[in-house]
Amino acid sequence: MTERNTEVDVMGLTIEELQHEHPLTLVDLQLMHRDYIEDDDEYDDNELITTQNFHCTCNMCGRRIDWYHRYYYKCSMLSCDYSLHKFCEEIPKTLKFQDHPSHTLILQRTTNDEKCHACFKYRDVIGYHCSTCNYGIDLLCATFVEQHTIHHPSHPHPLISFSAEPILSKCFACGKKHEGHFYHCTTCFNFIINSDCLSLPMKLSLQTQNFSHRHLLTLSYSFSDQLYDCECRICGVELEDEHLIYKCSKCLYYVHPDCATQRIEPFMSIFLPGKTKKNFQDDDHPDLLHLPVDDESHILSHQFKEEALEQFRDPFLHSDPFVLIHDKINKYATTSLHDPMKRIKLLCNICSKPITKMPFYKSSTSDDFVLHDWCTRLPRKLTSHSAHPEHPLRRGRLNYTGSAGKCRICGLPCNGIIYHCNDCGFLIDVNCAFMPKEVTHEAHADHLLTRIESSDSGVSKKECHACRVGIGESETYFKCNACDFYLDCRCALQLPKTIMHKFDKHPLQLSYAPIEDHKSQYFCEVCEEELDPGKWFYHCAECAQSIHSACAPLILQSEQGVNSFYLEGVYKFINIKFGFVEKRPFHEHPVSLAPGTKNDGLCHECGSKLQSEMIWKCLHCNFACHCHHELTSLLDPVDQSLIYIFGENKRKIKQHRPQTSLEFYPSEMKRPETRHWKVDDDIQ
C-alpha cells in the first residue's frame, strides 16, 4: 500500500488559470419552458424533450450538469465542448468557511493527495486551503449548497436537498407520502417535493397496456385555471387543483402522474376503476340490457319479444280494433314514423315514447292513437313489484285528458298507461314498471350495474356520473358494486346512443368525455350556453357541434326547450303525450293539450307564466291557460283540497281570493284531489 505524503504542495491559482481560452456564454436551460405555450400547434415538443434530457460534464469539478441546474456556461466556439456549472465559473478566490472561522481559505491547486477536512475524502485537484493551519476542503464541499440546489418549474424559488438519507414525508407537488430524497424551498419553508416528482418528464407519451392517447401529455404544476371538475381518465378519481397532473389541453385529457407512469404497486392496480377486469359472465346474464339503447322505447321491447298479431282488440285501450302497420302495403299505413328532423311526432299512447320503426299498431278509426307492438303485451297486473311489494299493481289510466300522475320511481309526470295500487295510491309509469334490475353501460362497459331502490339506499353521498347531480335518498339509481360509479335512472335509460337534431344534418353521438382535438370551447347549439364536457353530451364529430344531453330530448316535445339546472325543467314532460284536441267548457274554440313555451305568454286565468307547464292552448285565438284551472273549477266548494303533482304534501287554501291575485309557484303544479281525478282500472 502506497503511503501518502503528509506535506502538501500547493500553489495559488491566477485569474488567467481559471479562465477558458475562448469566451463563455451563459445558457438558461429553462428559458424555453418559461415561454412555452402548450396549445401552440407550431411549437416543437421534441425540442423541449431534448432540452430536459440535456446533460454534460463540468470541466472544473468533474460533476454532471443537468437541466435542473438551469444555468451553465459553455464555450462560444462550436468546435469546443468546454462547459462549467454557473457556480463553478463564478467561484470566489477566497472563502470564509464556518468550520474554520479563524482564517480565510484561498482557492489553490493541489499537487499531492490530501483528505478534505469536511468530508474526509481525498481532495480533488482544486480546493480551498489555509496555509497557516494546513486546513483544506475540496471543491465539492465548498460548493455543497450550490451542488444540491436545483431550479424547477414547479416552484418559483430555488430548492435545496436537506437530507442525505431517505426519509418518509408528504410531497407537496403530488399530495402523497413518499420515502426518498426531498427538496425544500429556503424562502417558503413549507414547500417540499420528492425527487421522483422532480424527475418526471415534461412531455410524456401515454402508451400503457390499458390506456393510450394520441398526443403527448404535458406535465402541469397546477390545475387552478380549469373551468370544470375533472377526473383522471385512468383511475376515475377527481383531480386536485393544486397538485401535479399530466394533461392534453387540446383534448381536455387529464391523468395523475402515478397513473400515467404506472408508479403503482402491481397488487394495487386491481383496485383502479379503469383497470378492473370484467366482473360478470355473459352466459350468466343472457337477457342483459346493454345501454345506451337506440331509443327510449327499446327498454320495453327488450322485455316483450313475442311476435305481433296482425290485429287485436283491447276495449280498455280503445273501443275500436287495432291493426298492425308494417313495411308491407297496408290500407291503414297513412301515418309516418316519428322524425324530429321533419317535425313529425308519433308517440305511443301507452308509454308516450316515440315510434321510430315498424311494426306498430294503429287504431282503425283514429290516426293519432298508435301503440308499439310490444306495449300491447303488457300484463294487466304486477305482483310483488320491487318498488311496492306490499300490494299488487294494476294497469290503469287517468280518466281526464288534462291531468298527469307522478311516477314514484322517476318522479316525472305521465299521462299514458300506468300501474297503480288501489290500497295506498302508489303509482308508476309503464317504463319504470319494467325497469331492468341489472344493466351494462358503454361508459362503464366491463362492470355490471345493479338497480338500487330508494329504500335500499345506503350511501349518503353519491353523484350521477352522467349529469354530476347528487342522487337523493328517495331516488332509484344504478350502481357498480366494484367501484363508485352511479347513474340515476333518467340518465341511464332516457339518453339514446344516437340522436338526430334540426341543428345538425348528421347524427349526434352520446359522448362521455371531452372530444379529442376539439380546440374551441364547448357551447350547446340549442340553448347557446356553455357546455361542461365532463358531463355527458351529444356531439357531431364532422361539424364539431355539441348539445347538452338535457337539451337534446326536449326537441320531441317543445321547440323552445332549453337546458336547465333543475331536472324538472329538463325532463318534465318526457313521459307526457301532447296534441289532444278537445272542446272544453271554459272556451268557445277547440283547445289542444300542449307544453307551455315562452311565446304562449301569461295564463288567461291567473296571469302567471305558462312556460314549462301543461296548458290548454286555443287553435284559433291567443287563449291559453294552465290545465289545472279547469280542474279547480270542478272542485266541491266545501272541500277545496289540493295535492302537488311534484310533491306528496296536501294543504288547504287559506281563503278564497280573486283569480287575478292567486299565487302559483313555477316549480310546482297543483291538481285537485277529487273524484274528477282518478284512475280507471283495467278490470277484465
XYZ file of C-alpha atoms in Angstrom:
684
model
C 0.000 0.000 0.000
C 1.467 3.334 -1.037
C 1.863 5.861 1.750
C 0.594 9.345 1.000
C 2.724 12.421 1.714
C 1.635 14.418 4.723
C 3.031 17.644 3.262
C 1.003 19.341 0.613
C 2.490 21.136 -2.352
C 0.031 23.880 -3.195
C 0.175 26.892 -5.412
C -2.314 29.681 -5.833
C -4.473 29.948 -8.918
C -4.387 33.070 -11.022
C -7.414 34.518 -12.791
C -5.862 33.531 -16.108
C -5.644 29.887 -14.995
C -9.330 29.857 -14.051
C -10.390 31.369 -17.331
C -11.019 29.452 -20.548
C -9.127 30.377 -23.691
C -12.389 31.175 -25.520
C -15.281 33.399 -24.490
C -18.011 31.652 -22.484
C -21.769 32.028 -22.974
C -24.333 31.755 -20.148
C -27.143 29.345 -21.093
C -30.595 29.214 -19.447
C -31.885 25.660 -19.907
C -35.376 26.519 -18.664
C -35.944 29.651 -20.683
C -37.766 27.541 -23.246
C -40.162 26.194 -20.619
C -40.893 29.666 -19.287
C -42.041 30.868 -22.723
C -43.638 27.596 -23.716
C -47.272 27.643 -24.913
C -48.577 24.107 -24.757
C -51.595 24.762 -27.014
C -49.424 26.126 -29.818
C -49.533 23.519 -32.587
C -46.486 25.031 -34.280
C -44.283 24.515 -31.240
C -41.886 21.600 -31.481
C -42.431 19.393 -28.432
C -39.388 17.319 -29.329
C -37.171 20.344 -28.767
C -38.499 20.676 -25.230
C -37.924 16.963 -24.600
C -34.351 17.283 -25.879
C -33.718 20.243 -23.574
C -34.952 18.403 -20.492
C -32.772 15.403 -21.341
C -29.680 17.607 -21.680
C -26.564 16.819 -19.629
C -22.816 17.380 -19.862
C -19.745 17.355 -17.568
C -18.328 20.356 -15.760
C -14.656 20.861 -16.678
C -13.802 22.248 -13.246
C -15.493 19.999 -10.637
C -15.998 16.990 -12.888
C -19.654 16.669 -11.878
C -22.620 16.433 -14.220
C -24.515 19.492 -15.424
C -28.242 18.748 -15.657
C -31.404 20.506 -16.822
C -32.487 21.232 -13.255
C -29.303 23.251 -12.599
C -30.898 25.657 -15.095
C -27.792 27.791 -15.767
C -24.375 26.782 -17.095
C -21.547 28.286 -19.112
C -20.463 26.839 -22.413
C -17.738 27.743 -24.854
C -18.904 30.020 -27.641
C -16.795 28.085 -30.150
C -18.792 25.290 -31.788
C -15.707 23.103 -32.039
C -15.061 23.288 -28.265
C -17.174 21.382 -25.726
C -15.850 23.199 -22.652
C -18.622 23.600 -20.029
C -18.880 24.820 -16.448
C -21.511 24.941 -13.756
C -22.551 28.529 -13.237
C -21.377 28.371 -9.626
C -18.047 26.823 -10.677
C -17.361 29.566 -13.199
C -18.293 32.232 -10.656
C -16.418 30.580 -7.768
C -14.643 33.134 -5.485
C -10.869 33.206 -4.998
C -11.276 33.232 -1.200
C -13.784 31.601 1.143
C -14.921 32.136 4.724
C -15.784 28.614 5.902
C -17.946 28.135 9.022
C -15.895 25.194 10.315
C -12.665 27.235 10.066
C -13.644 30.772 11.040
C -10.198 31.925 12.213
C -8.638 32.192 8.753
C -9.700 32.831 5.179
C -9.313 29.903 2.793
C -7.662 30.501 -0.566
C -8.553 28.702 -3.804
C -5.471 26.681 -4.781
C -4.352 23.768 -6.900
C -3.022 20.697 -5.069
C -0.268 18.521 -6.477
C -0.494 15.768 -3.851
C -3.488 13.989 -2.387
C -4.822 15.002 0.991
C -8.072 14.330 2.789
C -10.736 17.008 2.894
C -11.380 18.216 6.442
C -15.131 18.382 5.752
C -15.937 15.035 4.122
C -12.673 13.172 4.987
C -12.271 12.032 1.417
C -9.182 12.665 -0.675
C -9.327 16.095 -2.149
C -9.687 16.938 -5.797
C -7.130 18.818 -7.842
C -8.692 22.156 -6.954
C -9.788 23.163 -3.455
C -9.605 25.754 -0.703
C -6.578 25.760 1.616
C -5.372 27.534 4.753
C -1.562 27.656 4.647
C -1.386 28.679 8.307
C -3.219 25.640 9.708
C -2.741 23.241 6.793
C -6.561 23.043 6.689
C -8.283 22.365 3.409
C -11.595 21.393 1.844
C -12.246 20.151 -1.639
C -14.260 21.982 -4.260
C -17.353 19.789 -3.831
C -17.650 20.569 -0.123
C -17.030 24.237 -0.765
C -19.894 24.296 -3.274
C -22.101 21.805 -1.420
C -25.107 24.128 -1.246
C -24.819 25.049 -4.912
C -24.315 21.407 -5.913
C -27.524 20.425 -4.112
C -29.598 23.404 -5.216
C -31.878 22.979 -8.194
C -34.292 25.140 -10.170
C -37.592 23.541 -11.074
C -40.610 24.963 -12.975
C -42.963 23.697 -10.268
C -41.778 26.398 -7.857
C -40.554 29.995 -8.329
C -37.673 29.718 -5.814
C -34.540 27.536 -5.766
C -34.890 24.189 -3.978
C -32.230 22.501 -1.864
C -31.828 18.901 -0.740
C -31.946 18.754 3.052
C -31.274 15.096 3.846
C -28.501 12.753 2.840
C -30.563 9.713 3.876
C -34.031 8.783 2.541
C -36.933 9.970 4.707
C -40.726 9.479 4.728
C -42.640 12.685 4.133
C -45.555 14.167 2.198
C -44.774 15.631 -1.189
C -46.497 18.962 -1.775
C -46.426 18.509 -5.540
C -48.446 15.283 -5.768
C -50.085 15.304 -2.335
C -48.877 11.799 -1.434
C -46.387 10.399 1.064
C -43.055 9.229 -0.341
C -39.977 7.597 1.056
C -36.886 9.042 -0.553
C -34.899 12.235 -1.007
C -36.698 15.558 -0.698
C -36.029 19.137 -1.709
C -37.407 22.141 0.125
C -37.635 25.846 -0.528
C -35.449 28.027 1.674
C -37.726 31.001 1.014
C -41.157 29.444 1.643
C -40.059 26.712 4.098
C -43.400 24.888 3.678
C -42.814 23.620 0.145
C -41.340 20.098 -0.013
C -41.112 17.980 -3.141
C -39.881 14.441 -3.659
C -37.060 13.710 -6.086
C -39.312 11.282 -8.006
C -41.749 14.085 -8.806
C -38.864 16.385 -9.716
C -37.640 13.875 -12.273
C -40.987 13.492 -14.067
C -40.619 14.243 -17.784
C -42.139 17.452 -19.092
C -43.632 15.550 -22.023
C -44.976 12.019 -21.858
C -46.301 9.594 -24.434
C -49.108 7.593 -22.814
C -48.973 4.074 -24.221
C -49.819 1.600 -21.471
C -51.401 -1.822 -21.600
C -54.900 -0.478 -20.967
C -54.766 3.215 -21.890
C -53.299 5.364 -24.631
C -53.595 8.867 -26.020
C -52.629 10.089 -29.450
C -50.984 13.342 -28.272
C -48.052 13.934 -25.963
C -49.129 14.803 -22.423
C -47.682 17.884 -20.744
C -46.733 17.976 -17.074
C -48.761 20.730 -15.426
C -47.922 22.034 -11.967
C -51.340 23.471 -11.108
C -54.933 22.977 -12.130
C -56.466 26.178 -10.778
C -57.356 27.603 -14.209
C -59.585 24.638 -15.074
C -63.239 25.628 -15.504
C -64.735 22.228 -14.707
C -64.294 19.492 -12.146
C -62.276 16.791 -13.882
C -61.398 13.195 -13.187
C -58.330 11.174 -14.029
C -59.060 9.301 -17.267
C -57.320 6.202 -15.913
C -58.408 5.787 -12.297
C -61.545 7.947 -12.323
C -60.606 9.855 -9.146
C -61.242 13.604 -9.139
C -58.125 15.703 -9.734
C -56.905 18.191 -7.134
C -56.400 21.811 -8.186
C -53.007 22.265 -6.532
C -51.281 19.003 -7.492
C -49.275 17.779 -10.455
C -51.139 16.336 -13.423
C -50.388 15.263 -16.971
C -52.727 16.883 -19.442
C -53.524 17.309 -23.096
C -55.214 20.689 -23.366
C -56.241 20.016 -26.952
C -58.486 17.161 -25.819
C -59.091 18.111 -22.156
C -57.422 14.834 -21.259
C -56.080 14.690 -17.676
C -54.365 11.933 -15.676
C -52.467 11.553 -12.418
C -48.670 11.258 -12.818
C -48.715 7.918 -10.970
C -51.378 6.583 -13.335
C -49.595 7.871 -16.431
C -46.204 6.461 -15.433
C -47.668 3.398 -13.654
C -45.844 4.237 -10.420
C -48.243 1.993 -8.517
C -47.638 -1.271 -6.729
C -48.770 -4.140 -9.000
C -51.201 -5.580 -6.451
C -52.819 -2.148 -6.003
C -53.577 -1.724 -9.707
C -56.511 -4.122 -9.485
C -58.375 -1.587 -7.353
C -58.278 1.130 -10.010
C -61.761 1.530 -11.564
C -60.379 1.782 -15.072
C -58.227 -1.316 -14.718
C -60.609 -3.813 -13.177
C -61.490 -6.755 -15.337
C -64.953 -7.781 -16.430
C -66.906 -8.698 -13.312
C -69.641 -10.809 -14.881
C -70.072 -13.663 -17.353
C -72.263 -13.173 -20.412
C -73.650 -16.699 -20.090
C -74.987 -15.869 -16.629
C -76.912 -12.863 -17.988
C -78.310 -13.856 -21.407
C -81.034 -11.149 -21.458
C -78.895 -8.323 -20.107
C -79.837 -4.881 -21.406
C -76.817 -3.071 -22.851
C -77.062 0.705 -22.628
C -77.322 3.173 -24.223
C -80.236 1.965 -26.326
C -81.133 3.079 -29.851
C -84.127 4.966 -28.463
C -86.005 5.071 -25.166
C -88.723 2.662 -26.279
C -86.160 -0.121 -26.741
C -86.231 -0.800 -22.989
C -89.748 -2.241 -23.174
C -89.115 -4.007 -26.477
C -86.195 -5.814 -24.836
C -88.584 -7.485 -22.374
C -91.527 -8.314 -24.648
C -90.189 -10.084 -27.721
C -93.193 -12.104 -28.896
C -94.274 -11.725 -32.493
C -97.031 -9.211 -33.149
C -100.512 -10.258 -34.255
C -101.991 -8.790 -37.417
C -104.939 -7.462 -35.428
C -106.004 -7.269 -31.811
C -108.724 -5.671 -29.711
C -108.437 -4.186 -26.226
C -111.591 -2.339 -25.090
C -109.700 -0.816 -22.168
C -107.297 0.960 -24.528
C -109.698 1.847 -27.323
C -113.200 0.920 -28.381
C -112.165 0.087 -31.944
C -109.790 -2.686 -33.047
C -106.095 -2.093 -33.791
C -104.314 -3.127 -36.978
C -100.624 -3.890 -37.423
C -98.694 -1.445 -39.612
C -95.541 -2.928 -41.137
C -93.420 -2.441 -44.235
C -95.936 -4.342 -46.327
C -98.526 -2.376 -48.272
C -101.400 -1.672 -45.930
C -104.515 0.416 -46.444
C -104.070 1.869 -42.950
C -100.423 2.871 -43.475
C -101.042 6.620 -43.736
C -99.005 7.560 -40.666
C -95.303 8.448 -40.891
C -92.805 7.302 -38.307
C -91.520 9.656 -35.652
C -88.930 12.008 -37.176
C -87.979 15.210 -35.309
C -85.929 16.363 -38.317
C -89.164 16.571 -40.334
C -91.193 17.765 -37.350
C -93.183 14.535 -37.370
C -94.173 13.442 -33.881
C -95.572 9.948 -33.389
C -95.791 8.892 -29.743
C -97.188 5.695 -28.302
C -100.403 6.165 -26.310
C -99.246 3.632 -23.719
C -95.619 4.563 -22.928
C -95.512 8.078 -24.514
C -92.224 7.165 -26.227
C -91.534 7.766 -29.940
C -92.406 5.135 -32.535
C -89.361 5.066 -34.798
C -89.722 1.761 -36.608
C -92.245 -0.751 -37.835
C -94.242 -2.733 -36.996
C -96.606 -0.797 -34.741
C -100.326 -0.787 -34.050
C -102.761 1.891 -35.105
C -106.404 2.373 -34.310
C -108.592 1.598 -37.292
C -110.550 4.816 -36.708
C -108.017 7.270 -35.203
C -104.721 8.222 -36.874
C -103.288 9.610 -33.638
C -103.965 6.542 -31.489
C -100.873 4.386 -32.054
C -99.070 1.756 -29.989
C -95.747 -0.033 -30.009
C -96.381 -3.680 -30.754
C -94.594 -4.684 -27.514
C -96.674 -2.262 -25.436
C -99.795 -4.247 -26.330
C -98.395 -7.233 -24.448
C -98.042 -5.516 -21.070
C -99.604 -7.550 -18.237
C -102.762 -6.290 -16.544
C -101.386 -6.834 -13.047
C -97.957 -6.895 -11.397
C -97.497 -8.836 -8.193
C -94.618 -8.277 -5.760
C -93.075 -5.425 -7.724
C -89.739 -4.490 -6.148
C -90.783 -0.852 -5.745
C -94.041 -1.783 -3.981
C -94.030 -5.424 -2.858
C -96.807 -4.956 -0.266
C -99.699 -4.832 -2.748
C -100.308 -5.799 -6.371
C -100.187 -3.066 -9.008
C -102.967 -2.871 -11.592
C -102.802 -1.466 -15.082
C -104.795 1.751 -15.362
C -105.062 5.193 -16.908
C -106.031 8.689 -15.792
C -109.632 9.460 -16.691
C -109.058 13.127 -17.528
C -107.079 14.336 -20.550
C -105.507 17.362 -18.879
C -104.239 15.556 -15.783
C -100.957 13.814 -15.064
C -99.780 11.473 -12.343
C -96.372 11.486 -10.732
C -94.346 8.297 -11.052
C -92.968 7.267 -7.677
C -89.746 5.909 -9.208
C -88.529 8.554 -11.670
C -90.541 11.428 -10.176
C -91.842 12.559 -13.587
C -95.455 13.270 -14.565
C -97.084 10.858 -17.004
C -100.427 10.648 -18.808
C -100.102 7.289 -20.545
C -100.883 3.866 -19.142
C -99.789 3.459 -15.526
C -99.584 0.800 -12.830
C -101.131 1.769 -9.508
C -102.103 0.412 -6.121
C -105.775 0.716 -5.144
C -104.949 0.480 -1.442
C -102.364 3.253 -0.996
C -102.326 5.299 -4.212
C -98.848 4.164 -5.274
C -98.359 4.952 -8.988
C -95.613 4.253 -11.550
C -95.436 4.702 -15.317
C -95.035 1.702 -17.615
C -91.377 2.471 -18.362
C -90.375 2.385 -14.704
C -92.623 -0.607 -14.052
C -90.356 -2.739 -16.224
C -87.049 -1.094 -15.383
C -84.375 -3.839 -15.545
C -82.682 -4.942 -12.336
C -79.255 -5.212 -13.974
C -77.752 -3.444 -16.982
C -74.408 -2.617 -18.530
C -73.445 0.728 -19.988
C -70.940 1.648 -22.664
C -69.495 4.310 -20.375
C -68.606 1.602 -17.826
C -68.644 -1.409 -20.094
C -66.829 -4.090 -18.101
C -68.882 -3.770 -14.939
C -72.403 -4.871 -14.123
C -74.696 -2.090 -12.892
C -77.355 -3.040 -10.356
C -80.594 -1.155 -9.770
C -80.875 0.245 -6.249
C -84.336 1.105 -4.934
C -84.781 4.211 -2.819
C -85.434 2.123 0.300
C -82.141 0.269 -0.233
C -80.063 3.439 -0.316
C -77.085 3.066 1.991
C -74.735 5.708 0.576
C -75.018 9.201 1.981
C -73.083 10.966 -0.759
C -73.355 9.805 -4.333
C -73.333 11.628 -7.633
C -74.613 10.608 -11.039
C -71.627 10.063 -13.315
C -73.525 11.458 -16.306
C -75.079 14.727 -15.119
C -72.910 15.257 -11.978
C -76.030 15.922 -9.912
C -76.362 14.406 -6.464
C -78.680 11.402 -6.185
C -81.304 11.869 -3.486
C -82.070 9.283 -0.837
C -85.544 8.722 -2.323
C -84.321 8.156 -5.896
C -83.809 4.913 -7.781
C -80.424 4.575 -9.458
C -77.909 2.120 -10.896
C -74.697 1.310 -9.052
C -71.494 -0.526 -9.879
C -70.661 -2.764 -6.936
C -66.988 -2.863 -7.943
C -66.369 0.887 -7.759
C -68.018 4.231 -7.049
C -69.901 4.542 -10.325
C -73.515 5.713 -10.156
C -76.157 6.564 -12.765
C -79.589 7.894 -11.958
C -82.362 6.093 -13.804
C -83.051 9.065 -16.090
C -79.526 9.368 -17.463
C -79.129 5.604 -17.704
C -82.362 4.848 -19.552
C -83.519 8.036 -21.267
C -80.384 9.048 -23.194
C -80.248 7.157 -26.517
C -76.907 6.404 -28.130
C -77.575 8.475 -31.261
C -79.985 11.320 -31.941
C -80.974 13.446 -34.914
C -81.430 17.151 -34.362
C -82.586 20.038 -36.519
C -79.391 21.977 -35.682
C -77.145 19.401 -37.357
C -77.580 17.345 -40.504
C -75.508 14.455 -39.106
C -76.324 12.041 -36.290
C -75.027 13.157 -32.885
C -73.359 10.564 -30.667
C -73.640 10.390 -26.902
C -70.194 11.370 -25.571
C -68.877 10.578 -22.104
C -65.701 12.690 -22.104
C -64.140 15.645 -23.959
C -63.548 15.071 -27.664
C -60.010 14.652 -28.985
C -58.659 17.615 -30.992
C -61.620 19.808 -30.060
C -59.723 23.099 -29.803
C -62.556 25.566 -29.190
C -64.698 25.982 -26.095
C -67.803 23.856 -25.772
C -71.165 25.545 -26.333
C -74.607 23.998 -26.717
C -76.177 24.614 -30.125
C -79.688 24.597 -28.641
C -79.533 26.909 -25.623
C -76.253 28.638 -26.652
C -74.922 28.298 -23.118
C -71.532 26.943 -22.112
C -71.241 23.162 -22.004
C -69.221 21.193 -19.469
C -67.588 18.286 -21.381
C -67.088 16.474 -18.096
C -70.821 15.731 -18.199
C -72.387 13.540 -20.863
C -73.403 15.392 -24.008
C -74.199 14.830 -27.672
C -71.576 15.650 -30.277
C -71.170 15.711 -34.053
C -67.547 14.992 -34.967
C -67.908 16.262 -38.542
C -69.326 19.667 -37.593
C -67.663 19.905 -34.146
C -71.044 20.811 -32.656
C -72.313 19.798 -29.234
C -75.653 19.707 -27.406
C -76.441 19.314 -23.730
C -77.952 15.923 -23.041
C -80.661 17.902 -21.270
C -81.449 19.965 -24.373
C -81.463 17.044 -26.804
C -84.660 15.154 -25.818
C -86.765 18.295 -25.483
C -86.944 18.694 -29.268
C -89.552 15.905 -29.196
C -91.934 17.941 -27.084
C -91.147 21.630 -27.289
C -89.219 23.549 -29.912
C -88.242 26.083 -27.267
C -86.995 23.692 -24.642
C -83.642 24.806 -23.232
C -81.123 23.490 -20.772
C -81.949 23.832 -17.110
C -80.052 23.222 -13.879
C -83.228 21.681 -12.460
C -84.168 18.167 -13.511
C -87.843 19.094 -13.519
C -87.251 21.605 -16.307
C -85.136 19.190 -18.309
C -87.195 16.000 -18.196
C -90.529 17.349 -17.053
C -92.688 16.254 -19.991
C -90.719 13.375 -21.449
C -93.469 10.952 -20.347
C -96.359 13.169 -21.469
C -98.119 12.849 -24.820
C -99.435 16.202 -26.012
C -101.551 17.112 -29.018
C -105.009 16.028 -27.869
C -107.626 18.428 -29.297
C -110.915 18.718 -27.423
C -113.830 21.078 -26.938
C -113.746 22.200 -23.323
C -116.476 24.154 -21.482
C -114.181 27.018 -20.437
C -113.517 28.249 -24.021
C -115.571 28.727 -27.170
C -112.995 27.148 -29.540
C -111.330 23.722 -29.527
C -108.168 23.661 -27.403
C -105.074 21.491 -27.623
C -103.094 19.958 -24.770
C -99.558 21.372 -25.150
C -96.363 22.187 -23.231
C -96.194 25.875 -22.456
C -93.484 27.881 -24.195
C -92.208 31.423 -23.769
C -94.298 32.590 -26.730
C -97.505 31.474 -25.012
C -97.148 34.368 -22.592
C -99.259 34.504 -19.438
C -102.196 32.417 -18.299
C -105.596 33.972 -19.094
C -106.892 32.774 -15.725
C -104.187 33.580 -13.158
C -101.734 35.793 -15.045
C -98.671 33.651 -14.282
C -96.207 32.274 -16.816
C -97.139 29.302 -18.973
C -93.621 28.275 -19.948
C -92.778 24.672 -18.953
C -96.331 23.962 -17.738
C -99.127 21.760 -19.077
C -101.593 24.100 -20.780
C -104.748 24.208 -22.849
C -103.982 26.225 -25.987
C -106.596 27.529 -28.421
C -106.145 26.638 -32.076
C -107.973 29.755 -33.317
C -107.054 32.595 -30.957
C -104.418 33.551 -28.393
C -106.200 31.939 -25.462
C -104.065 29.715 -23.221
C -104.366 28.629 -19.604
C -102.989 26.112 -17.162
C -104.662 22.717 -17.263
C -105.236 22.691 -13.529
C -107.580 25.704 -13.702
C -110.322 23.621 -15.304
C -109.970 21.035 -12.571
C -110.071 23.756 -9.896
C -113.406 24.941 -11.265
C -114.784 21.407 -10.796
C -113.940 21.318 -7.085
C -116.592 20.890 -4.436
C -116.825 24.396 -2.861
C -116.801 22.839 0.617
C -113.653 20.710 0.210
C -111.082 22.501 -1.958
C -108.007 20.477 -1.003
C -105.066 20.450 -3.424
C -102.312 17.912 -3.966
C -98.922 18.676 -5.508
C -98.037 16.748 -8.607
C -94.369 17.307 -7.727
C -94.812 16.610 -4.011
C -96.701 14.445 -1.577
C -97.945 17.033 0.940
C -101.536 18.233 0.984
C -102.641 21.663 2.146
C -105.825 23.710 2.430
C -106.394 27.008 0.666
C -106.297 29.603 3.435
C -109.057 31.783 1.990
C -110.773 32.468 -1.294
C -109.120 35.173 -3.404
C -109.962 36.659 -6.795
C -108.332 34.733 -9.628
C -106.105 37.678 -10.555
C -104.368 37.510 -7.176
C -103.838 33.756 -6.970
C -100.200 32.760 -6.481
C -98.782 29.815 -8.398
C -95.253 28.559 -7.854
C -93.480 27.914 -11.178
C -91.668 24.818 -9.859
C -94.855 23.235 -8.528
C -98.042 22.178 -10.297
C -101.247 21.650 -8.326
C -104.158 19.375 -9.120
C -107.359 18.770 -7.140
C -107.739 15.645 -5.097
C -111.376 14.945 -6.039
C -113.425 12.320 -7.798
C -112.668 14.089 -11.114
C -109.027 12.935 -10.946
C -108.918 9.190 -10.572
C -107.600 6.057 -12.215
C -109.664 3.836 -14.466
C -108.698 0.230 -13.751
C -108.222 -2.359 -16.443
C -110.541 -4.917 -14.829
C -111.303 -7.871 -17.035
